[in-house]
Coordinates of C-alpha atoms in Angstrom, one line a residue:
X1334 CA 102.1 161.3 153.0
X1335 CA 101.3 159.8 156.4
X1336 CA 103.9 160.0 159.1
X1337 CA 103.2 159.5 162.8
X1338 CA 103.7 157.4 166.0
X1339 CA 101.4 155.3 168.1
X1340 CA 101.8 155.0 171.8
X1341 CA 99.9 154.7 175.1
X1342 CA 100.5 154.0 178.7
X1343 CA 104.2 153.4 178.2
X1344 CA 103.7 151.1 175.1
X1345 CA 105.5 152.3 172.0
X1346 CA 106.2 154.6 170.3
X1347 CA 105.4 152.7 167.1
X1348 CA 106.4 154.7 164.0
X1349 CA 103.8 154.5 161.2
X1350 CA 104.5 155.5 157.6
X1351 CA 102.1 155.7 154.6
X1352 CA 101.5 157.1 151.2
X1353 CA 98.4 157.8 149.1
X1354 CA 99.0 157.4 145.4
X1355 CA 95.5 158.5 144.2
X1356 CA 94.0 155.0 144.2
X1357 CA 95.6 153.1 147.1
X1358 CA 96.9 153.8 150.6
X1359 CA 100.0 151.9 151.4
X1360 CA 101.9 151.9 154.6
X1361 CA 103.9 150.1 157.3
X1362 CA 104.5 150.1 161.0
X1363 CA 107.6 149.0 162.8
X1364 CA 107.5 148.3 166.5
X1365 CA 111.1 148.4 168.0
X1366 CA 112.1 145.9 170.7
X1367 CA 110.4 146.9 173.9
X1368 CA 110.1 145.4 177.4
X1369 CA 106.9 143.5 178.2
X1370 CA 106.7 145.2 181.5
X1371 CA 105.0 148.1 179.8
X1372 CA 101.9 145.9 179.3
X1373 CA 101.2 145.5 183.0
X1374 CA 98.9 148.5 182.9
X1375 CA 96.7 146.8 180.3
X1376 CA 96.1 143.6 182.4
X1377 CA 93.0 143.7 184.6
X1378 CA 94.0 143.4 188.3
X1379 CA 91.5 140.7 189.0
X1380 CA 93.3 138.3 186.6
X1381 CA 96.3 138.2 189.0
X1382 CA 98.9 138.3 186.2
X1383 CA 102.1 140.1 186.9
X1384 CA 104.6 140.5 184.1
X1385 CA 108.2 139.9 185.3
X1386 CA 110.2 140.0 182.1
X1387 CA 110.5 139.6 178.4
X1388 CA 110.6 141.6 175.2
X1389 CA 108.4 142.2 172.2
X1390 CA 108.8 143.6 168.7
X1391 CA 106.7 143.6 165.6
X1392 CA 106.3 144.7 162.0
X1393 CA 103.3 145.2 159.8
X1394 CA 102.4 146.4 156.3
X1395 CA 99.0 147.5 155.0
X1396 CA 97.1 148.7 152.0
X1397 CA 93.6 150.0 151.3
X1398 CA 91.7 150.8 148.1
X1399 CA 88.2 151.0 146.8
X1400 CA 86.8 147.5 146.1
X1401 CA 89.7 145.9 147.9
X1402 CA 89.1 146.9 151.5
X1403 CA 91.9 146.6 154.0
X1404 CA 94.8 144.2 153.5
X1405 CA 97.5 143.8 156.0
X1406 CA 100.2 141.4 157.2
X1407 CA 103.2 141.1 159.4
X1408 CA 104.5 139.4 162.5
X1409 CA 104.7 139.7 166.3
X1410 CA 107.6 138.2 168.3
X1411 CA 107.8 137.8 172.1
X1412 CA 111.1 136.6 173.5
X1413 CA 111.8 135.1 177.0
X1414 CA 108.7 136.3 178.6
X1415 CA 107.7 135.5 182.2
X1416 CA 104.9 136.2 184.6
X1417 CA 103.6 135.5 188.0
X1418 CA 100.1 133.9 188.2
X1419 CA 97.6 133.6 191.0
X1420 CA 98.8 130.0 191.8
X1421 CA 102.2 129.8 190.1
X1422 CA 104.4 131.3 187.5
X1423 CA 105.4 130.9 183.8
X1424 CA 108.9 131.4 182.5
X1425 CA 110.8 131.3 179.2
X1426 CA 108.0 132.1 176.9
X1427 CA 108.8 132.5 173.2
X1428 CA 106.0 133.4 170.8
X1429 CA 106.1 134.0 167.1
X1430 CA 102.9 135.2 165.2
X1431 CA 103.1 135.6 161.5
X1432 CA 99.7 136.9 160.2
X1433 CA 97.8 138.2 157.3
X1434 CA 94.4 139.9 157.1
X1435 CA 92.3 140.0 153.9
X1436 CA 88.6 140.2 153.3
X1437 CA 87.9 140.0 157.0
X1438 CA 89.7 136.7 157.3
X1439 CA 92.8 136.2 159.4
X1440 CA 95.6 133.9 158.1
X1441 CA 97.6 132.7 161.1
X1442 CA 101.0 131.4 160.2
X1443 CA 101.8 132.3 156.6
X1444 CA 105.0 130.7 155.4
X1445 CA 105.6 129.2 158.9
X1446 CA 103.2 128.4 161.7
X1447 CA 102.5 130.4 164.8
X1448 CA 104.9 129.0 167.4
X1449 CA 104.5 128.9 171.2
X1450 CA 107.4 127.6 173.3
X1451 CA 107.4 127.7 177.1
X1452 CA 110.3 126.4 179.3
X1453 CA 108.5 126.1 182.6
X1454 CA 105.0 126.4 184.0
X1455 CA 104.8 126.0 187.8
X1456 CA 101.3 125.6 189.2
X1457 CA 98.8 122.8 189.9
X1458 CA 100.7 120.7 187.4
X1459 CA 104.4 121.6 186.9
X1460 CA 105.1 121.5 183.1
X1461 CA 108.3 121.9 181.1
X1462 CA 109.2 122.2 177.4
X1463 CA 105.7 123.2 176.3
X1464 CA 105.3 123.5 172.5
X1465 CA 102.4 124.2 170.1
X1466 CA 102.1 125.3 166.5
X1467 CA 99.0 126.9 164.9
X1468 CA 98.4 127.4 161.2
X1469 CA 95.4 128.2 159.1
X1470 CA 92.5 130.6 158.9
X1471 CA 90.2 132.3 161.3
X1472 CA 87.2 132.1 161.2
X1473 CA 88.0 128.5 160.0
X1474 CA 86.0 126.9 157.2
X1475 CA 85.9 123.5 155.4
X1476 CA 88.1 125.0 152.6
X1477 CA 90.3 127.0 154.9
X1478 CA 90.7 125.1 158.2
X1479 CA 92.7 126.0 161.3
X1480 CA 95.1 123.4 162.6
X1481 CA 96.8 123.0 166.0
X1482 CA 99.8 120.6 165.9
X1483 CA 103.1 119.8 167.5
X1484 CA 101.6 120.0 171.0
X1485 CA 104.0 118.5 173.5
X1486 CA 104.4 118.8 177.3
X1487 CA 106.7 117.2 179.8
X1488 CA 104.8 116.7 183.0
X1489 CA 104.4 114.2 185.9
X1490 CA 107.8 112.7 184.9
X1491 CA 106.4 111.7 181.5
X1492 CA 105.2 113.2 178.2
X1493 CA 101.9 114.4 176.8
X1494 CA 101.3 114.9 173.1
X1495 CA 98.3 115.9 170.9
X1496 CA 98.7 114.7 167.4
X1497 CA 96.6 117.2 165.5
X1498 CA 93.4 119.2 166.1
X1499 CA 91.8 120.7 163.0
X1500 CA 88.8 123.1 163.1
X1501 CA 86.2 122.4 161.8
X1502 CA 86.9 119.1 163.3
X1503 CA 86.4 116.0 161.1
X1504 CA 88.0 113.4 163.2
X1505 CA 89.0 113.0 166.9
X1506 CA 92.3 114.7 168.0
X1507 CA 94.2 111.9 169.9
X1508 CA 95.8 113.0 173.2
X1509 CA 98.7 110.6 174.0
X1510 CA 100.4 110.4 177.3
X1511 CA 103.5 108.3 178.0
X1512 CA 104.9 107.1 181.3
X1513 CA 103.1 109.6 183.6
X1514 CA 103.8 109.2 187.3
X1515 CA 100.7 108.0 189.2
X1516 CA 102.0 109.0 192.6
X1517 CA 102.5 112.6 191.5
X1518 CA 99.1 112.6 189.9
X1519 CA 97.5 111.4 193.1
X1520 CA 99.4 114.1 195.0
X1521 CA 97.9 116.8 192.8
X1522 CA 94.4 115.3 193.0
X1523 CA 94.8 115.1 196.8
X1524 CA 93.5 111.6 197.0
X1525 CA 93.7 110.4 200.7
X1526 CA 91.9 107.0 200.7
X1527 CA 94.5 105.3 198.6
X1528 CA 98.0 105.7 197.2
X1529 CA 99.5 104.4 194.0
X1530 CA 103.0 104.4 192.5
X1531 CA 104.3 103.5 189.0
X1532 CA 103.8 104.7 185.5
X1533 CA 100.8 104.9 183.2
X1534 CA 100.3 105.5 179.4
X1535 CA 97.2 105.9 177.3
X1536 CA 95.2 107.6 174.5
X1537 CA 92.2 109.8 174.7
X1538 CA 90.4 110.7 171.5
X1539 CA 89.1 114.3 172.0
X1540 CA 85.9 115.6 170.2
X1541 CA 84.9 119.3 170.3
X1542 CA 81.7 119.3 168.2
X1543 CA 80.0 116.0 169.0
X1544 CA 76.4 116.0 170.2
X1545 CA 77.2 113.7 173.1
X1546 CA 80.9 113.0 173.7
X1547 CA 84.1 114.9 174.5
X1548 CA 86.1 111.6 175.0
X1549 CA 84.8 108.3 173.6
X1550 CA 86.7 105.0 173.8
X1551 CA 89.8 106.3 175.5
X1552 CA 92.1 104.0 177.4
X1553 CA 94.7 104.1 180.2
X1554 CA 97.1 101.2 181.0
X1555 CA 100.0 100.5 183.3
X1556 CA 103.5 101.1 181.8
X1557 CA 105.4 98.7 184.0
X1558 CA 104.5 97.5 187.6
X1559 CA 102.1 99.5 189.8
X1560 CA 101.6 99.3 193.5
X1561 CA 98.3 100.1 195.3
X1562 CA 98.0 100.9 199.0
X1563 CA 94.7 101.5 200.7
X1564 CA 94.4 103.8 203.7
X1565 CA 94.3 101.7 206.9
X1566 CA 91.5 103.6 208.5
X1567 CA 89.4 103.3 205.3
X1568 CA 89.9 99.5 205.2
X1569 CA 89.3 99.1 208.9
X1570 CA 86.0 101.1 208.8
X1571 CA 84.7 98.9 205.9
X1572 CA 85.6 95.8 207.8
X1573 CA 83.7 96.9 210.9
X1574 CA 80.5 97.5 209.0
X1575 CA 80.7 94.5 206.6
X1576 CA 82.8 91.4 207.5
X1577 CA 82.7 90.0 204.0
X1578 CA 83.7 93.3 202.4
X1579 CA 86.4 93.6 205.1
X1580 CA 88.0 90.3 204.1
X1581 CA 88.0 91.3 200.4
X1582 CA 89.5 94.7 201.3
X1583 CA 92.4 93.0 203.2
X1584 CA 93.6 91.7 199.9
X1585 CA 93.7 95.3 198.6
X1586 CA 95.6 96.8 201.5
X1587 CA 98.8 96.3 199.5
X1588 CA 98.6 95.2 195.9
X1589 CA 101.4 94.7 193.3
X1590 CA 99.7 95.2 189.9
X1591 CA 101.1 93.4 186.9
X1592 CA 98.3 94.4 184.5
X1593 CA 95.7 97.2 184.6
X1594 CA 93.6 98.8 181.9
X1595 CA 90.9 101.4 182.2
X1596 CA 88.4 102.5 179.6
X1597 CA 87.5 106.2 179.7
X1598 CA 84.5 108.2 178.4
X1599 CA 83.6 111.8 179.1
X1600 CA 80.3 113.3 177.9
X1601 CA 79.6 116.9 177.1
X1602 CA 77.9 117.5 180.5
X1603 CA 81.2 116.7 182.2
X1604 CA 80.4 113.2 183.4
X1605 CA 83.6 111.1 183.4
X1606 CA 83.2 107.3 183.6
X1607 CA 86.2 105.1 184.3
X1608 CA 85.8 101.3 183.9
X1609 CA 89.0 99.5 185.0
X1610 CA 90.3 95.9 185.1
X1611 CA 93.2 95.2 187.5
X1612 CA 95.3 92.0 188.0
X1613 CA 97.8 91.7 190.8
X1614 CA 99.0 89.9 193.9
X1615 CA 99.2 90.8 197.6
X1616 CA 102.5 89.4 198.7
X1617 CA 101.7 90.0 202.4
X1618 CA 98.6 87.7 202.3
X1619 CA 99.5 85.2 199.5
X1620 CA 102.0 86.1 196.8
X1621 CA 100.9 83.1 194.7
X1622 CA 97.2 83.9 194.6
X1623 CA 96.1 86.4 191.9
X1624 CA 93.7 89.2 192.7
X1625 CA 91.3 90.4 190.0
X1626 CA 89.4 93.6 190.5
X1627 CA 86.8 95.2 188.3
X1628 CA 86.2 98.8 189.3
X1629 CA 83.9 101.6 188.0
X1630 CA 84.2 105.2 188.9
X1631 CA 81.9 108.1 187.9
X1632 CA 82.5 111.8 188.6
X1633 CA 81.6 115.2 187.2
X1634 CA 84.9 116.6 185.9
X1635 CA 83.7 120.2 185.9
X1636 CA 83.1 120.0 189.7
X1637 CA 86.5 118.4 190.2
X1638 CA 88.1 121.3 188.4
X1639 CA 86.3 123.7 190.7
X1640 CA 87.6 121.9 193.7
X1641 CA 91.2 122.0 192.4
X1642 CA 91.0 125.7 191.5
X1643 CA 92.0 124.7 188.0
X1644 CA 91.1 126.2 184.7
X1645 CA 87.9 128.2 185.5
X1646 CA 88.2 129.9 182.2
X1647 CA 88.7 126.6 180.4
X1648 CA 85.7 125.2 182.3
X1649 CA 83.5 128.1 181.2
X1650 CA 84.6 127.7 177.6
X1651 CA 83.8 124.0 177.7
X1652 CA 80.4 124.5 179.3
X1653 CA 79.4 127.2 176.8
X1654 CA 80.9 125.7 173.6
X1655 CA 80.6 122.0 174.1
X1656 CA 77.7 121.3 176.5
X1657 CA 75.3 122.9 174.0
X1658 CA 76.4 120.4 171.3
X1659 CA 76.4 121.3 167.7

C-alpha cells in the first residue's frame, strides 16, 4: 500500500493513494481546491507576473507494470484566475485540462477539449471574451494530430477568429477579423503622420511550416466608409521640397474613402509587404473628383514588435521555429 501527501512552498497537500497487486501498481491523487496565490513563489521574478486571485483543483489516476510502462490520466481545473503583468493585467481566466499519458505520448482533451476562457486582457491591445480549444496528441503526428480551434477574441471594437490550426499543418489556418476599428489600431501603433477612422475586415492565411511564407495572399478591406487625414506638418514639408508632390498631397489632406483593399504577405524573415488600392474623394478640394491611390508599404514586423514592447517571447519563438523553415 502507498499512502502519502505531496506539498511544497505552500502548494498542496495533495493526497496520493496506491496499491501494488504483485504485477501492477495502481493509484490516484486528488488535489483539493486551493488558491492560486500559492503559486507566486514558483514564478520567476523577472517575468513580472503577480497572481491576484483564482482557484485550482485536479485529479489523476495512474498505473505501472512491466511491459506497459506508466499510464496516467486526469484533469486540471483553474477557475476565475487573474494576474498583473508588466504592461497590463488578465482577469476572469477559466482553464480546463483533461489529459492522458501513455507510451510517452500526451493526449490533450480526452472526451472534451482543453478549454481556455478569458474575460479581459488589458495591455497593448485590450481584449475581451477570449476563447480557445485544444484537442489531440503531443508530440503531434500525421495519424495523431493536435488541433487548435474555437479561437475567438473581441478587440478593437470588432472580432477576431481563427478557424482551425492543425499540427502537423496541412493547410493554412485562416485568421479572420471583422469590423476592427482603424482609429484604435493607429492609436496602439502610435502612428503620428496620419490618422484614419472607420472599420476594416479581412482574412490572413497563416502558415507555420512553409519554407518562405508565414502569410501569403492575405487581404484587408474597408467595412463601410473610411476617412484619412494626413498630418499638416508632413504635407507642408513635402510641398516645400517638391511642388508637384505637394499638389498631390493636398488631395490627401482629408480623404473620404469609399473603397480600399490591401493585399498582405509576410515572409519567414519578418518582412511584411502591404500593397493597397484606395478610391475616395476630398470634399474640401472637389467632392466630385475621384482620387485613386496605389500605395506600397514594407516593414520588418519583428522590429515593429520590439518597438511596441509586444510579445518578445512570441517573437523569439517565431524566429527560432519559423525563420529556419522546414
